[in-house]
Coordinates of C-alpha atoms and ligand atoms in Angstrom, one line a residue:
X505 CA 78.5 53.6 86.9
X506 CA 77.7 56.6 88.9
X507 CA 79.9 59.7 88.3
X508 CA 82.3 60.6 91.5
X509 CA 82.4 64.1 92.6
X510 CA 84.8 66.2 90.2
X511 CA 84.8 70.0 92.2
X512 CA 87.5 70.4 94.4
X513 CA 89.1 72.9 96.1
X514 CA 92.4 74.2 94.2
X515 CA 94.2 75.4 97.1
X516 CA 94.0 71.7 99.1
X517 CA 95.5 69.8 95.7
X518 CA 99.2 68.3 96.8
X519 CA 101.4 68.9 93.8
X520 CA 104.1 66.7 92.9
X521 CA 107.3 68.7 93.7
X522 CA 111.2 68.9 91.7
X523 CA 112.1 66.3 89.3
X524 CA 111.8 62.7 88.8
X525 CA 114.5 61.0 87.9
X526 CA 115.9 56.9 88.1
X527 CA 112.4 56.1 89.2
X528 CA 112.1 58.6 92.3
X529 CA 111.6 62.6 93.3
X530 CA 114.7 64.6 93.0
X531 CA 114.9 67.8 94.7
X532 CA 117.9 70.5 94.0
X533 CA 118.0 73.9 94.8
X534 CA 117.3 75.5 91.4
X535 CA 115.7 78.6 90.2
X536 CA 112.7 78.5 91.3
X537 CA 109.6 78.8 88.6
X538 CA 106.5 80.0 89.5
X539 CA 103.5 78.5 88.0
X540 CA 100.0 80.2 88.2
X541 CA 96.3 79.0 87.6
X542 CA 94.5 80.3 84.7
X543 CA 91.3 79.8 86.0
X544 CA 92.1 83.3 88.5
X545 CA 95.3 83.6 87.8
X546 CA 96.9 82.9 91.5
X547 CA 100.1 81.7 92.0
X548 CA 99.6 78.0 92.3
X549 CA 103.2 76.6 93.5
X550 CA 106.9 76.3 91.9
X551 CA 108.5 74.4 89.2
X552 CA 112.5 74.2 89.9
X553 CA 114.6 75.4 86.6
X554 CA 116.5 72.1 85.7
X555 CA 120.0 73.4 84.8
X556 CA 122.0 71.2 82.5
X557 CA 123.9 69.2 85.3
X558 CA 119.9 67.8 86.4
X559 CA 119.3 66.6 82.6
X560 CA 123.3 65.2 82.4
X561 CA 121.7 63.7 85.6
X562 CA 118.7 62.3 84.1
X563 CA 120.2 61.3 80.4
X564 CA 122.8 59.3 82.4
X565 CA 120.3 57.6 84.3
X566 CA 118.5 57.2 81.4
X567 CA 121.2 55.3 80.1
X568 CA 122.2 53.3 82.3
X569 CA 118.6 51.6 82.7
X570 CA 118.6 51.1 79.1
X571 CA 121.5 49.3 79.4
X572 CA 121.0 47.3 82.4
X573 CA 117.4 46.7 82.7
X574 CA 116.5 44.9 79.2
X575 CA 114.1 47.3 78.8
X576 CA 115.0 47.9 75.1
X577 CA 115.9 43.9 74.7
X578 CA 112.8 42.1 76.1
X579 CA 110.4 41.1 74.6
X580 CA 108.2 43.5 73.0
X581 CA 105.4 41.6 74.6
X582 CA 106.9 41.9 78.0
X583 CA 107.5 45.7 77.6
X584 CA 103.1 45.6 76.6
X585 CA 102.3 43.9 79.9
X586 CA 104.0 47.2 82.0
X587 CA 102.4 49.4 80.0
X588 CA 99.2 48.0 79.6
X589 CA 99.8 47.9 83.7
X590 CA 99.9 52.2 83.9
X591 CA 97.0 52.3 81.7
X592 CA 95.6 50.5 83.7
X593 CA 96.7 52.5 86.6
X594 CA 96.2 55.9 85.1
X595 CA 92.2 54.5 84.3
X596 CA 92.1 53.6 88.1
X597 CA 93.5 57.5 89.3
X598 CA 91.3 59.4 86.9
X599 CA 89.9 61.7 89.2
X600 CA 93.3 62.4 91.0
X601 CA 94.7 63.1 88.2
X602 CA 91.8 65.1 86.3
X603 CA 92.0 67.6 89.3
X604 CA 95.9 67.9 89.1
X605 CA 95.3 68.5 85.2
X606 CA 92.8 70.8 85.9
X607 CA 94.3 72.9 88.4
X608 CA 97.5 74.4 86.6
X609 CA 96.1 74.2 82.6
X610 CA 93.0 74.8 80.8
X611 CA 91.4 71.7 81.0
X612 CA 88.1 71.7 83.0
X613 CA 87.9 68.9 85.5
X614 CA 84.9 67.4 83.7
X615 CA 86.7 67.1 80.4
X616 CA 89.4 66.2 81.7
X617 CA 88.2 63.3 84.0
X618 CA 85.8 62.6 80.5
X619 CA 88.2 62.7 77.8
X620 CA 92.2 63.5 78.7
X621 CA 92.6 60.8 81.1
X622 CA 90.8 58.2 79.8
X623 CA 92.5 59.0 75.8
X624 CA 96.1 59.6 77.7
X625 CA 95.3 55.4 79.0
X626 CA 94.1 54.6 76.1
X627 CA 97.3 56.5 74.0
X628 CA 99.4 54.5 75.9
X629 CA 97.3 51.0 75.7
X630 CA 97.7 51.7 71.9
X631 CA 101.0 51.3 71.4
X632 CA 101.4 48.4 73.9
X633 CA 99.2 46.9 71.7
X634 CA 101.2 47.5 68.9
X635 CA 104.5 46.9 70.4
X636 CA 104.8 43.1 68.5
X637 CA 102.7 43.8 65.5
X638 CA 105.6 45.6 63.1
X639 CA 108.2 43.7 62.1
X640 CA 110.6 44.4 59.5
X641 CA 111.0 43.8 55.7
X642 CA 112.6 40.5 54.0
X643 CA 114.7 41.9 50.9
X644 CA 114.5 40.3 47.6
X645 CA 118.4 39.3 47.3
X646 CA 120.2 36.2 45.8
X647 CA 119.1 32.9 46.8
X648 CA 122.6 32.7 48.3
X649 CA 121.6 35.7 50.9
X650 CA 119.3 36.9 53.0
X651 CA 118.7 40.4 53.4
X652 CA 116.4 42.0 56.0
X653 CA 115.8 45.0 58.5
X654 CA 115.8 44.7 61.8
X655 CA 114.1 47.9 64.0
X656 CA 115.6 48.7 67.2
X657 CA 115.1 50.9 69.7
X658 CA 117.4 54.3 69.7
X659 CA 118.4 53.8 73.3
X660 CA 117.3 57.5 75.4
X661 CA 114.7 59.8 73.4
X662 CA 114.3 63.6 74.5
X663 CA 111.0 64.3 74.2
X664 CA 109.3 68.1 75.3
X665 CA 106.0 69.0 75.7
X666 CA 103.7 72.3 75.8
X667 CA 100.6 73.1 77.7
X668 CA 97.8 73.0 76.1
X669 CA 96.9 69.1 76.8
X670 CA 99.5 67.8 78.9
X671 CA 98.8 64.3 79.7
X672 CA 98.0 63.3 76.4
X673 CA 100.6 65.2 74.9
X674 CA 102.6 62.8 77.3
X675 CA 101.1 59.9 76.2
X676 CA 101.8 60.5 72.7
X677 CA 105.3 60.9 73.1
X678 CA 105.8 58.4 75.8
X679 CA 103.7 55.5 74.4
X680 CA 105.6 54.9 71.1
X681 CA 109.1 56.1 72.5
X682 CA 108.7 53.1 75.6
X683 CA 106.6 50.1 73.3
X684 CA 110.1 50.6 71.0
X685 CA 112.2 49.8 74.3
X686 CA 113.7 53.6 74.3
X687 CA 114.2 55.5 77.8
X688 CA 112.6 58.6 77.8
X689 CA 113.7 62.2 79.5
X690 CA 111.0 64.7 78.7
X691 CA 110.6 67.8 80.0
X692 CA 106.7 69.7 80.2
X693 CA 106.2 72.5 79.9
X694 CA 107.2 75.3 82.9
X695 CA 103.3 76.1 83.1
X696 CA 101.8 72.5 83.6
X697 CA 104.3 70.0 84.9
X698 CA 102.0 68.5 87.4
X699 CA 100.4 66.0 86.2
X700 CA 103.6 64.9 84.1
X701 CA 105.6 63.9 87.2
X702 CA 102.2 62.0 88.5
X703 CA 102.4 59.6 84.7
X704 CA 105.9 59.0 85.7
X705 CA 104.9 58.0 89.5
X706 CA 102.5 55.6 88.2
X707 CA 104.6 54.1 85.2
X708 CA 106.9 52.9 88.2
X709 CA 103.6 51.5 90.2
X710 CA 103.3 49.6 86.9
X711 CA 106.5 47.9 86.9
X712 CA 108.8 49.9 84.5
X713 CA 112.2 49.8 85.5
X714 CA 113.6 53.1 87.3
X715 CA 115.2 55.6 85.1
X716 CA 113.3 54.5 81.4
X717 CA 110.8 57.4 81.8
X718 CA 112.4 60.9 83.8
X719 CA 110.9 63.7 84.0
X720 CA 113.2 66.8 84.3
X721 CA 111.3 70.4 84.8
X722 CA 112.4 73.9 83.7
X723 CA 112.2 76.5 80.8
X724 CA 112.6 75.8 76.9
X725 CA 115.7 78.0 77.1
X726 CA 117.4 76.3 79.9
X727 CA 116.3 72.8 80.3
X728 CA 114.3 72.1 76.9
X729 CA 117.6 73.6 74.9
X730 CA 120.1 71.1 77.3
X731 CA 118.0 68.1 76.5
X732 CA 117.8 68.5 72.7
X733 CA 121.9 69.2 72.9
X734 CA 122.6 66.3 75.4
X735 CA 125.2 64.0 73.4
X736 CA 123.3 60.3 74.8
X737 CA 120.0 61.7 73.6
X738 CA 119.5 60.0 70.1
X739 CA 116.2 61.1 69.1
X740 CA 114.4 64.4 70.1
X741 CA 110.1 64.2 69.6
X742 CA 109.1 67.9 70.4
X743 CA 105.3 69.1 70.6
X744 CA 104.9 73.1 70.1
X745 CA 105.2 75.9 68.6
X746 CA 106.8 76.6 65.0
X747 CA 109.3 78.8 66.1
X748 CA 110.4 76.5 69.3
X749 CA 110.3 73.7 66.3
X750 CA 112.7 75.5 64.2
X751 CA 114.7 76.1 67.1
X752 CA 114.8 72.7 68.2
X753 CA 115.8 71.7 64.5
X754 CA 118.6 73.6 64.5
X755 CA 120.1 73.0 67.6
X756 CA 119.4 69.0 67.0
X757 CA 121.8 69.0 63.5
X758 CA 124.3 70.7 65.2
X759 CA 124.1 68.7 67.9
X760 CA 124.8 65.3 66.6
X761 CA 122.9 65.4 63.7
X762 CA 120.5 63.9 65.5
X763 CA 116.4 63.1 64.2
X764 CA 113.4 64.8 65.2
X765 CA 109.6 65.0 65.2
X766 CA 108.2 68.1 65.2
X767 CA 104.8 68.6 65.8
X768 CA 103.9 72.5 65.4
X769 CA 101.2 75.3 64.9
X770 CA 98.3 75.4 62.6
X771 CA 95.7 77.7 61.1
X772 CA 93.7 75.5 60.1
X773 CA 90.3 75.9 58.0
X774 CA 87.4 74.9 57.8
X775 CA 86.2 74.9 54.3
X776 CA 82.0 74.5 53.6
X777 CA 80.6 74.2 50.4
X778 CA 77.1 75.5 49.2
X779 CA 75.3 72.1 49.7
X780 CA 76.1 70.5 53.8
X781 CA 74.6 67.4 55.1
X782 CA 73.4 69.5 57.7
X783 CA 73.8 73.1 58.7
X784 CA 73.3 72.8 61.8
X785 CA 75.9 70.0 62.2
X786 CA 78.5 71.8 60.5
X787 CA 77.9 75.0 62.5
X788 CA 78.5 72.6 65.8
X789 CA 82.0 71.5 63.8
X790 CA 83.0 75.3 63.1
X791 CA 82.0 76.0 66.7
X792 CA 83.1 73.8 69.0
X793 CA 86.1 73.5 65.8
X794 CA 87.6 77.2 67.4
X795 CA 86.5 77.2 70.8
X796 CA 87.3 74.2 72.5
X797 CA 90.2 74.2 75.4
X798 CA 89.3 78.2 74.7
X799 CA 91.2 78.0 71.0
X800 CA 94.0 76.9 72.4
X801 CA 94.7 73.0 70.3
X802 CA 97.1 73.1 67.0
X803 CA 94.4 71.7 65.0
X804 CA 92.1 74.5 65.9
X805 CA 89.7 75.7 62.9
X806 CA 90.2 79.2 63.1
X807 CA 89.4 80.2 59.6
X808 CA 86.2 79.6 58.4
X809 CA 85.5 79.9 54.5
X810 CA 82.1 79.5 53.4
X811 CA 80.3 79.7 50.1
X812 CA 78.5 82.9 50.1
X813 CA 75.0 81.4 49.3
X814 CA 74.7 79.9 52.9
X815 CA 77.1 82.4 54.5
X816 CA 74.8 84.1 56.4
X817 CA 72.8 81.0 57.6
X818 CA 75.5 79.6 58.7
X819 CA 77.4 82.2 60.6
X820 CA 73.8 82.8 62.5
X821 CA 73.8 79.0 63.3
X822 CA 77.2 79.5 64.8
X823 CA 76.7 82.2 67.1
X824 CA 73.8 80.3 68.3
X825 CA 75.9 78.1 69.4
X826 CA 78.1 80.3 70.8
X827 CA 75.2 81.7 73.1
X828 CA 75.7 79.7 76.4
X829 CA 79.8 79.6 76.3
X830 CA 80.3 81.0 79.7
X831 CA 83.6 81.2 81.8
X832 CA 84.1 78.8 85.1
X833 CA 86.7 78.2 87.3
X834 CA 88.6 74.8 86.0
X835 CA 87.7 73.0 89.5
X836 CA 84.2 73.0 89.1
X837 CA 83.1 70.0 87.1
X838 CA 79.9 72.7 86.1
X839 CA 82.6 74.4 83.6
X840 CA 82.9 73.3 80.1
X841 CA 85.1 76.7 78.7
X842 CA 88.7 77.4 79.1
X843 CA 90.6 80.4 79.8
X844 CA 94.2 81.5 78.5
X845 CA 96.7 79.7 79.8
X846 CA 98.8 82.8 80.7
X847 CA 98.4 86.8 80.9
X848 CA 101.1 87.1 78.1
X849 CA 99.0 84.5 75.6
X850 CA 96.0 86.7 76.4
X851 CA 97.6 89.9 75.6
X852 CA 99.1 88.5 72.0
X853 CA 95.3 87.5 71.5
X854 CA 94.3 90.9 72.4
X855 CA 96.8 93.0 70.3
X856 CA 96.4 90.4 67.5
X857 CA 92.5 91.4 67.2
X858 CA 92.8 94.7 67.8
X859 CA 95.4 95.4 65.0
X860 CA 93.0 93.3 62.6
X861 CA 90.4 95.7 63.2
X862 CA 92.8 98.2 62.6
X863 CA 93.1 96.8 59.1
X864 CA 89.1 97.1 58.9
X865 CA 87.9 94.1 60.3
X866 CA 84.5 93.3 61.5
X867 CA 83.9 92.1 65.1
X868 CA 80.6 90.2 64.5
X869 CA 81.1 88.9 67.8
X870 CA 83.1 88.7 70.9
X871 CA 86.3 91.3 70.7
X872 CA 87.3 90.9 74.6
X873 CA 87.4 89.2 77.9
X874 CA 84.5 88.1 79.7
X875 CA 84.1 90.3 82.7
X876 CA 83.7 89.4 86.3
X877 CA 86.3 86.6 86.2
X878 CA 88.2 87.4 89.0
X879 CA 91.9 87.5 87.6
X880 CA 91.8 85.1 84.6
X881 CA 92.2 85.4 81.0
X882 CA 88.6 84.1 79.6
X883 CA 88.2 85.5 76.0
X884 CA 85.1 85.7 74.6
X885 CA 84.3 83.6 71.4
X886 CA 85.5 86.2 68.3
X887 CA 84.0 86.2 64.8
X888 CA 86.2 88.7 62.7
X889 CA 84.7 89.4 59.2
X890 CA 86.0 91.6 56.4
X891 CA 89.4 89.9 56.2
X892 CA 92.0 89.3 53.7
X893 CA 94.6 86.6 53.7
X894 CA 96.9 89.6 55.2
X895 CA 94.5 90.7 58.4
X896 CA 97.0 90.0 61.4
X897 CA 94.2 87.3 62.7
X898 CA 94.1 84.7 59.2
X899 CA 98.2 85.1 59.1
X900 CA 99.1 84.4 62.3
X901 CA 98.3 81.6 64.9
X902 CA 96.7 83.4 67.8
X903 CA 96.0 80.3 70.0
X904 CA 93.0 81.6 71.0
X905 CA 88.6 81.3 70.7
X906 CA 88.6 83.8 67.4
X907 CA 87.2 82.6 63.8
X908 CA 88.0 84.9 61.0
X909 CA 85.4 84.2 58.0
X910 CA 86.1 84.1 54.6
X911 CA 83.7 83.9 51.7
X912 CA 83.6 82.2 47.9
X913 CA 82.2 82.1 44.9
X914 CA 83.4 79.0 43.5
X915 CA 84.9 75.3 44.3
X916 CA 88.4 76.8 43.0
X917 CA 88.1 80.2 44.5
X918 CA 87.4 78.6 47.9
X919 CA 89.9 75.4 48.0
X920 CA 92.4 78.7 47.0
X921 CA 90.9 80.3 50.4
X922 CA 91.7 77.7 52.5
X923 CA 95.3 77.2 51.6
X924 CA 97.8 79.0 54.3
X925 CA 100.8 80.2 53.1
X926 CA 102.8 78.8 55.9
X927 CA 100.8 76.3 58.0
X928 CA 99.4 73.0 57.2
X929 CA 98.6 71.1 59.8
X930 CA 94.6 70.2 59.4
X931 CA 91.1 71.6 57.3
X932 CA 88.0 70.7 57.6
X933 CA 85.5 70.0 54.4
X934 CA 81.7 70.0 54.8
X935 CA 80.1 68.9 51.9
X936 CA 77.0 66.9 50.4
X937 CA 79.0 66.1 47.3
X938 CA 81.7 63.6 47.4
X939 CA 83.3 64.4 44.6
X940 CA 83.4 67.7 45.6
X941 CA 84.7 66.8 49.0
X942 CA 87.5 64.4 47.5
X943 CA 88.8 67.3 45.0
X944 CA 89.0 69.8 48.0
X945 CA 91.1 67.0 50.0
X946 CA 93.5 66.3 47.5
X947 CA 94.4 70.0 47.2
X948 CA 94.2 71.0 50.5
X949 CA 98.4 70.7 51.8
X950 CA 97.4 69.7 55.4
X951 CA 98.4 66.5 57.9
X952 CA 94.8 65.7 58.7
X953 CA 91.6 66.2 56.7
X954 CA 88.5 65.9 58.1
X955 CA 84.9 65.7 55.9
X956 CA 81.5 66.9 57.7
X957 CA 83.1 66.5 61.2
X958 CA 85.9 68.4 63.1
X959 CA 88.7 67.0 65.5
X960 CA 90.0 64.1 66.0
X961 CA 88.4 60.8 67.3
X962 CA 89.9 58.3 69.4
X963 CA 91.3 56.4 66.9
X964 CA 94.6 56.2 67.5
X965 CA 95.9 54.0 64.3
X966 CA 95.4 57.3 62.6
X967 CA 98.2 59.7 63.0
X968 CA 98.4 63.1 63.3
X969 CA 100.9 65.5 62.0
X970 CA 101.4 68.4 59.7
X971 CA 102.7 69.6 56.5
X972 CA 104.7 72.7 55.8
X973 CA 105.7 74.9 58.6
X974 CA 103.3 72.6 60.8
X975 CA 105.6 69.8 61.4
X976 CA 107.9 67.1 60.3
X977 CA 106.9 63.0 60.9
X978 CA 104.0 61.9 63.1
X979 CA 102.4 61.1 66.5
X980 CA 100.0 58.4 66.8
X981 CA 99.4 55.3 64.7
X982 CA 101.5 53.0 63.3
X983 CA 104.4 55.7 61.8
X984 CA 104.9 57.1 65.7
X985 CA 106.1 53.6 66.8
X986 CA 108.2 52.8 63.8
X987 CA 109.8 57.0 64.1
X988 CA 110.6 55.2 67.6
X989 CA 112.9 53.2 66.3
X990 CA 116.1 52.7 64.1
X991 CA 116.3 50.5 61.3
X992 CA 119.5 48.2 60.5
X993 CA 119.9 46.7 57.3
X994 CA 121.3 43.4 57.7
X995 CA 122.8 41.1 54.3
X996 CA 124.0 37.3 55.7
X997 CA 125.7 35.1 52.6
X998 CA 125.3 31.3 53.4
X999 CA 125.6 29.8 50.0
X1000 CA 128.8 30.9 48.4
X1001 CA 128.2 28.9 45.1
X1002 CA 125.6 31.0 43.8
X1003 CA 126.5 33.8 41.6
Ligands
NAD358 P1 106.2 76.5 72.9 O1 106.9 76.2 71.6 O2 106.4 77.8 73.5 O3 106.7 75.4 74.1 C1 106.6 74.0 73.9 C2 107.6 73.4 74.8 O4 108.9 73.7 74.3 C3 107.6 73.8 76.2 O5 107.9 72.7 77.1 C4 108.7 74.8 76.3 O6 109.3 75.0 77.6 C5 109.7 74.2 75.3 N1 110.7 75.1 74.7 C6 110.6 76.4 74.5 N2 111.8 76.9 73.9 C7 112.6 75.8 73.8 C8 113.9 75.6 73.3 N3 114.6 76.6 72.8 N4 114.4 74.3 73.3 C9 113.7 73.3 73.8 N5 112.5 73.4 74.3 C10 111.9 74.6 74.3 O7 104.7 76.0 72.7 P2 103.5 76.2 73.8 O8 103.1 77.6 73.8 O9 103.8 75.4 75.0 O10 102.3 75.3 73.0 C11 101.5 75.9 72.1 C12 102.0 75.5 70.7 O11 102.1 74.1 70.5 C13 101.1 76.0 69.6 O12 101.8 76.6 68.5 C14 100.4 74.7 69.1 O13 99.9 74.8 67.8 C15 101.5 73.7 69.3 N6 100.9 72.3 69.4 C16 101.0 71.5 68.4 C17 100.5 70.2 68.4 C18 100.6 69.3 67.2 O14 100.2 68.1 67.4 N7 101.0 69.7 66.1 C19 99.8 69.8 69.6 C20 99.7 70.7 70.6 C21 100.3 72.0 70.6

């Protein structure tokens, strides 16, 4: 199959405009948000504010589908065949919809067409898949009983969702929220809701009923805050930051005391032993581990801690790779390395460094912005040595292309390293010795550990999800679908002459 052209002009995309609500566009006059492009940082178009009347609007409509349109009492293999149906239909508007991804976020259109769009079908295919295959538990009770639990569906989920991978962060919380028969009202995030409202387009192409999947836009404060407090949303599955997280948490249990998922920040390391498979390998991992989508993915590996007999080695083989990273407009399918998503994100990255040099560390490379790139944020690829668990940059997530680097002595002294006080979402391990490599992932407290590779594959039976300040439950695999649903213990006598 031959490639289609990807580069496209940014200024000729058509952007989905308002909300999308009971299975069509809604337009209101609300604040008006502007959004910009990272790529040059031009105002791109307007995102409307949705106030709390517009998610009252949505959750209601929500609601009511749920109730009338047997979404959530179908057959689970019914509910598959729609959903299989968008996949199908996102796979068939990959390049429309790699370009709209591309235009507002950090995704370049190449990736995007090559890997979001294709894993956001696939996301979603997953979980239709799996719609039929949980059932519930038979209890051991008296012969004279039967005991068992039956899942259902909670009726409308809030789900919310940040930037940095849009479309599959939709997928994730969509897929399992919709195969459990739930409606859905999520809201994006205010700086790439684009491609969002496209999904929901296409999910009604597909069949699903109107108003099980809305899409209501605005700010965390306003709209984000009115969704988790709504009184018919029963379940809120959140994707961000820790302290949005915490926030959400909070608001949820007084709020009906209802459930959530949170998936939140990381700092994650990447931990290599003396002896590696391969050192180049693991220099691509640590590499590619901290700099793809520009830094900016929770499971980034921003700390590297390396034994400090092949220290040096490998931090050469890294910057090697590091050589031909160059900046590139998002709409040329040439460009394979993101920029900030925002001029604030770039500053925090900026004043984070430059206070960690402050406390005496090292810039072995990197330290700034590319120059020449015409109003956008690209920053440079950052190796920061000479740090203690304290520097600014190894405490703090700073969502952005910088690897602090770490060295040890010992197996204990660097499993010790790669601890985080408050994050632990994933680590890597690179390691010839199994033994070795099973020790350090038993100790390690993160979601996710991977050995002698970095990120996460297209499996989607395995979840993802962290420990600590990193998050509470999981997206993906089997535990998404069944934190979908609500599960009701059921105890049925039919033999009253048993004791
Ligand atoms: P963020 O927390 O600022 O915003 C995330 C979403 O929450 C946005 O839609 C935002 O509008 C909304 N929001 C903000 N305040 C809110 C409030 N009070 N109530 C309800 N909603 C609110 O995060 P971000 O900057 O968009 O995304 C980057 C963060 O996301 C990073 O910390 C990253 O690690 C994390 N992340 C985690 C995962 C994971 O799977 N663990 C995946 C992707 C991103």
């Amino acid at each position: 199959m031959t490639t289609p052209s990807l580069d496209f002009d940014p200024s000729a995309i058509k952007l989905p405009q308002g909300h999308f609500i009971g299975g069509a566009y809604y337009q209101i006059d609300e604040a008006p948000i502007a959004v910009h492009r990272p790529s040059d940082g031009r105002l791109l178009g307007y995102v409307p504010d949705g106030s709390a009347q517009t998610v009252d609007y949505a959750v209601s409509n929500a609601l009511q589908a749920w109730k009338t349109s047997g979404w959530g009492t179908r057959s689970p293999r019914e509910r598959a065949r729609v959903l299989n149906r968008w996949a199908q239909l996102i796979d068939e508007h990959v390049v429309g919809l790699a370009q709209l991804e591309a235009v507002s976020s950090t995704r370049p259109v190449a990736e995007a067409y090559a890997s979001d769009v294709p894993f956001t079908a696939e996301a979603i295919r997953f979980f239709a898949e799996l719609a039929d295959k949980l059932g519930g538990d038979i209890a051991a009770t008296r012969h004279g009983s039967l005991g068992f639990v039956a899942s259902e569906p909670y009726g409308v989920i809030g789900a919310i969702t940040p930037w940095n991978f849009p479309l599959s962060m939709c997928s994730w919380k969509c897929g399992p929220a919709l195969a459990a028969g739930n409606a859905v009202v999520l809201k994006a995030s205010e700086m790439t809701p684009f491609s969002t409202l496209r999904l929901a387009e296409l999910a009604i192409e597909a069949g699903m009923p109107p108003g099980i999947f809305n899409v209501v836009n605005g700010r965390g404060a306003t709209t984000g805050s009115a969704i988790t407090r709504h009184p018919d949303i029963s379940k809120v599955s959140f994707t961000g930051s820790t302290r949005t997280g915490a926030a959400i948490m909070s608001e949820a249990a007084f709020h009906g005391t209802k459930p959530v998922t949170l998936e939140l920040g990381g700092k994650s390391p990447q931990l290599v032993f003396a002896q590696v498979p391969d050192l180049a390998h693991t220099a691509r991992c640590v590499a590619r581990g901290f700099t793809a989508n520009g830094g900016q993915a929770c499971v980034a590996g921003t700390r590297l801690i390396v034994h400090k007999r092949i220290a040096e080695a490998l931090i050469d083989a890294v910057q090697r790779e590091l050589v031909d990273i160059a900046p590139g407009a998002m709409w040329s399918s040439q460009t394979r390395y993101s920029p900030i998503i925002s001029g604030a994100q770039a500053k925090r990255i900026e004043t984070l460094v430059e206070e960690s040099r402050a406390q005496g560390a090292e810039v072995l490379c990197g330290g700034g912005f590319f120059e020449g790139t015409e109003g956008g944020w690209f920053y440079r690829p950052t190796l920061l040595a000479k740090v203690t668990d304290d520097t600014p940059a190894v405490r703090e997530e700073l969502f952005g292309p910088v690897l602090t680097v770490q060295t040890f002595d010992d197996e204990e002294e660097g499993i010790a390293l790669a601890a985080h006080p408050t994050y632990g979402l994933a680590a890597g391990v690179h390691t010839r010795d199994i033994g070795q490599a099973m020790r350090a992932m038993r100790r390690i407290a993160a979601g996710t550990v991977w050995i002698n590779r970095y990120g996460r594959s297209g499996d989607m039976i395995i979840p993802t999800g962290g420990f600590k300040q990193s998050g509470i439950g999981k997206d993906l695999g089997r535990q998404a679908l069944e934190a979908s649903m609500r599960h009701k213990s059921v105890l049925i006598d039919f033999d009253f002459d048993i004791a």
